[in-house]
mmCIF file of C-alpha atoms in Angstrom:
data_model
loop_
_atom_site.group_PDB
_atom_site.id
_atom_site.type_symbol
_atom_site.label_atom_id
_atom_site.label_comp_id
_atom_site.label_asym_id
_atom_site.label_seq_id
_atom_site.Cartn_x
_atom_site.Cartn_y
_atom_site.Cartn_z
ATOM 1 C CA MET T 1 36.062 -27.058 -9.521
ATOM 2 C CA LYS T 2 32.567 -28.272 -10.377
ATOM 3 C CA GLU T 3 31.333 -27.303 -6.882
ATOM 4 C CA THR T 4 32.742 -23.799 -7.316
ATOM 5 C CA LYS T 5 30.924 -23.357 -10.638
ATOM 6 C CA THR T 6 27.684 -24.670 -9.118
ATOM 7 C CA VAL T 7 27.946 -22.282 -6.173
ATOM 8 C CA ALA T 8 28.816 -19.389 -8.475
ATOM 9 C CA PHE T 9 25.860 -20.203 -10.720
ATOM 10 C CA ALA T 10 23.482 -20.448 -7.732
ATOM 11 C CA LEU T 11 24.777 -17.144 -6.368
ATOM 12 C CA SER T 12 24.317 -15.431 -9.743
ATOM 13 C CA VAL T 13 20.726 -16.708 -9.938
ATOM 14 C CA ILE T 14 20.002 -15.398 -6.435
ATOM 15 C CA LEU T 15 21.596 -12.028 -7.125
ATOM 16 C CA PHE T 16 19.749 -11.709 -10.437
ATOM 17 C CA GLY T 17 16.467 -12.366 -8.636
ATOM 18 C CA VAL T 18 17.194 -9.869 -5.878
ATOM 19 C CA SER T 19 18.399 -7.178 -8.284
ATOM 20 C CA ASN T 20 15.240 -7.554 -10.331
ATOM 21 C CA LEU T 21 12.824 -7.452 -7.388
ATOM 22 C CA ASN T 22 12.789 -3.649 -7.256
ATOM 23 C CA GLY T 23 12.326 -3.333 -11.007
ATOM 24 C CA ALA T 24 9.808 -6.103 -11.409
ATOM 25 C CA PHE T 25 6.826 -3.802 -11.343
ATOM 26 C CA ALA T 26 8.300 -1.049 -13.516
ATOM 27 C CA GLU T 27 8.978 -3.522 -16.306
ATOM 28 C CA GLY T 28 5.911 -5.679 -15.715
ATOM 29 C CA SER T 29 2.263 -4.908 -15.637
ATOM 30 C CA VAL T 30 2.384 -2.420 -12.748
ATOM 31 C CA ASP T 31 4.271 0.862 -12.489
ATOM 32 C CA LEU T 32 4.242 1.617 -8.751
ATOM 33 C CA LYS T 33 5.261 5.241 -9.330
ATOM 34 C CA LYS T 34 2.140 5.771 -11.448
ATOM 35 C CA VAL T 35 0.098 3.936 -8.830
ATOM 36 C CA ALA T 36 1.372 6.242 -6.096
ATOM 37 C CA ARG T 37 0.550 9.276 -8.251
ATOM 38 C CA GLY T 38 -3.076 8.116 -8.461
ATOM 39 C CA ASN T 39 -3.286 6.810 -12.036
ATOM 40 C CA PRO T 40 -6.618 4.873 -12.127
ATOM 41 C CA LEU T 41 -5.457 2.237 -14.642
ATOM 42 C CA GLU T 42 -2.288 1.518 -12.651
ATOM 43 C CA ILE T 43 -4.252 1.427 -9.378
ATOM 44 C CA ASN T 44 -6.423 -1.340 -10.829
ATOM 45 C CA ARG T 45 -3.366 -3.199 -12.105
ATOM 46 C CA ALA T 46 -1.793 -2.901 -8.665
ATOM 47 C CA PHE T 47 -4.871 -4.434 -7.026
ATOM 48 C CA ASP T 48 -4.650 -7.307 -9.535
ATOM 49 C CA GLU T 49 -0.941 -7.793 -8.820
ATOM 50 C CA ARG T 50 -1.572 -7.547 -5.068
ATOM 51 C CA ALA T 51 -3.869 -10.555 -5.258
ATOM 52 C CA ARG T 52 -1.006 -12.611 -6.755
ATOM 53 C CA SER T 53 1.780 -11.325 -4.491
ATOM 54 C CA ASP T 54 3.178 -11.959 -1.074
ATOM 55 C CA GLY T 55 6.054 -10.785 1.101
ATOM 56 C CA ALA T 56 8.022 -7.742 0.034
ATOM 57 C CA ALA T 57 6.131 -7.348 -3.249
ATOM 58 C CA PHE T 58 2.792 -7.346 -1.399
ATOM 59 C CA GLU T 59 4.112 -4.696 0.991
ATOM 60 C CA GLU T 60 5.455 -2.486 -1.820
ATOM 61 C CA ILE T 61 2.119 -2.666 -3.601
ATOM 62 C CA ASP T 62 0.195 -1.822 -0.414
ATOM 63 C CA ILE T 63 2.358 1.222 0.213
ATOM 64 C CA ALA T 64 1.857 2.494 -3.351
ATOM 65 C CA ILE T 65 -1.887 1.840 -3.329
ATOM 66 C CA GLY T 66 -2.207 3.475 0.093
ATOM 67 C CA GLU T 67 -0.529 6.626 -1.222
ATOM 68 C CA THR T 68 -3.312 6.933 -3.783
ATOM 69 C CA ILE T 69 -5.924 7.455 -1.081
ATOM 70 C CA ARG T 70 -4.990 11.109 -0.667
ATOM 71 C CA LYS T 71 -4.138 11.726 -4.320
ATOM 72 C CA ASN T 72 -7.160 10.113 -5.967
ATOM 73 C CA PRO T 73 -9.594 8.798 -3.347
ATOM 74 C CA LYS T 74 -12.340 8.115 -5.872
ATOM 75 C CA ALA T 75 -10.096 5.943 -8.070
ATOM 76 C CA PHE T 76 -8.816 4.163 -4.960
ATOM 77 C CA LEU T 77 -12.347 3.376 -3.777
ATOM 78 C CA GLU T 78 -13.490 2.272 -7.240
ATOM 79 C CA ALA T 79 -10.569 -0.163 -7.478
ATOM 80 C CA TYR T 80 -11.110 -1.315 -3.900
ATOM 81 C CA ARG T 81 -14.786 -2.004 -4.613
ATOM 82 C CA ALA T 82 -13.961 -3.847 -7.847
ATOM 83 C CA HIS T 83 -11.428 -6.135 -6.175
ATOM 84 C CA GLN T 84 -13.463 -7.631 -3.343
ATOM 85 C CA PRO T 85 -12.807 -9.466 -1.165
ATOM 86 C CA ILE T 86 -9.778 -7.571 0.097
ATOM 87 C CA ILE T 87 -7.248 -9.470 2.154
ATOM 88 C CA ARG T 88 -5.497 -7.453 4.862
ATOM 89 C CA LEU T 89 -7.389 -4.172 4.648
ATOM 90 C CA ASP T 90 -5.262 -2.978 7.571
ATOM 91 C CA SER T 91 -2.135 -3.326 5.436
ATOM 92 C CA LEU T 92 -3.744 -1.832 2.347
ATOM 93 C CA VAL T 93 -4.850 1.421 3.975
ATOM 94 C CA GLY T 94 -2.436 1.558 6.901
ATOM 95 C CA ASN T 95 0.980 0.562 5.586
ATOM 96 C CA LEU T 96 2.459 4.024 5.294
ATOM 97 C CA GLY T 97 5.922 2.969 4.199
ATOM 98 C CA PRO T 98 9.469 3.281 5.490
ATOM 99 C CA ASP T 99 9.386 7.079 5.822
ATOM 100 C CA PHE T 100 6.870 6.715 8.652
ATOM 101 C CA VAL T 101 8.590 4.060 10.783
ATOM 102 C CA ASP T 102 8.738 5.262 14.413
ATOM 103 C CA GLU T 103 7.471 8.699 13.294
ATOM 104 C CA PHE T 104 4.176 8.560 15.178
ATOM 105 C CA LYS T 105 3.231 12.220 14.801
ATOM 106 C CA LYS T 106 3.858 11.943 11.069
ATOM 107 C CA GLN T 107 1.765 8.742 10.997
ATOM 108 C CA GLU T 108 -1.068 10.501 12.807
ATOM 109 C CA ILE T 109 -1.089 13.332 10.263
ATOM 110 C CA GLU T 110 -1.078 10.931 7.287
ATOM 111 C CA VAL T 111 -3.841 8.725 8.680
ATOM 112 C CA LYS T 112 -5.953 11.773 9.525
ATOM 113 C CA GLY T 113 -5.453 13.037 5.960
ATOM 114 C CA ARG T 114 -6.537 9.705 4.493
ATOM 115 C CA ILE T 115 -9.664 9.666 6.647
ATOM 116 C CA SER T 116 -10.480 13.240 5.671
ATOM 117 C CA VAL T 117 -10.309 12.683 1.896
ATOM 118 C CA LEU T 118 -12.284 9.436 2.096
ATOM 119 C CA LYS T 119 -15.056 11.250 3.970
ATOM 120 C CA LYS T 120 -15.282 13.784 1.136
ATOM 121 C CA VAL T 121 -16.194 11.125 -1.447
ATOM 122 C CA LYS T 122 -19.992 11.398 -1.699
ATOM 123 C CA GLU T 123 -20.935 8.895 -4.401
ATOM 124 C CA PRO T 124 -23.467 6.459 -2.893
ATOM 125 C CA SER T 125 -22.000 3.436 -4.681
ATOM 126 C CA LEU T 126 -18.620 4.053 -3.028
ATOM 127 C CA GLN T 127 -19.925 4.580 0.516
ATOM 128 C CA PRO T 128 -19.602 0.959 1.703
ATOM 129 C CA ALA T 129 -15.970 0.893 0.548
ATOM 130 C CA ALA T 130 -15.272 4.298 2.072
ATOM 131 C CA LYS T 131 -16.838 3.293 5.394
ATOM 132 C CA ALA T 132 -14.794 0.092 5.597
ATOM 133 C CA CYS T 133 -11.547 1.949 4.882
ATOM 134 C CA ILE T 134 -12.387 4.786 7.264
ATOM 135 C CA ALA T 135 -13.194 2.309 10.054
ATOM 136 C CA GLU T 136 -9.824 0.606 9.590
ATOM 137 C CA LEU T 137 -7.988 3.931 9.488
ATOM 138 C CA GLU T 138 -9.804 5.151 12.601
ATOM 139 C CA ARG T 139 -8.733 1.971 14.406
ATOM 140 C CA LEU T 140 -5.140 2.681 13.363
ATOM 141 C CA GLN T 141 -5.507 6.321 14.392
ATOM 142 C CA LYS T 142 -6.555 5.271 17.926
ATOM 143 C CA MET T 143 -3.524 3.006 18.204
ATOM 144 C CA ILE T 144 -1.194 5.804 17.096
ATOM 145 C CA GLN T 145 -2.808 8.275 19.511
ATOM 146 C CA GLY T 146 -2.339 5.738 22.330
ATOM 147 C CA ILE T 147 1.347 5.464 21.505
ATOM 148 C CA LEU T 148 1.706 9.250 21.391
ATOM 149 C CA LYS T 149 0.072 9.561 24.836
ATOM 150 C CA VAL T 150 2.497 7.054 26.326
ATOM 151 C CA LYS T 151 5.481 8.835 24.744
ATOM 152 C CA HIS T 152 4.545 12.180 26.306
#
């Protein structure tokens, strides 16, 4: 009987943790929906949280931050610049999320759009950040174009 209660307790702890993973940011310091919409304050909070995260949380944050590139490129670059050094720039700018998995044409369009808006940011203080992000996105773009050539 004691073993059953221990197993049940352990299972409830695990399930509580898993059920709260998706809501952890909404209730905590970061609202990923606001991040994805380009809210500058939430973008900065997401960069802070990203530095403390790993695994699935890190990936969720990267996807949300990456979405801000097209919606508010200036706020993205300001937060990027303020949070140096950046670990895994490839993931930050290139993790497009589950809607893009195996959708290479869709990936190409999104990456091209991110490059385009970053090139439009003209503030001199943001140019180093923009150039670093553009270089990483252009590397990703070449990989996607290579895949598309093979598929056709």
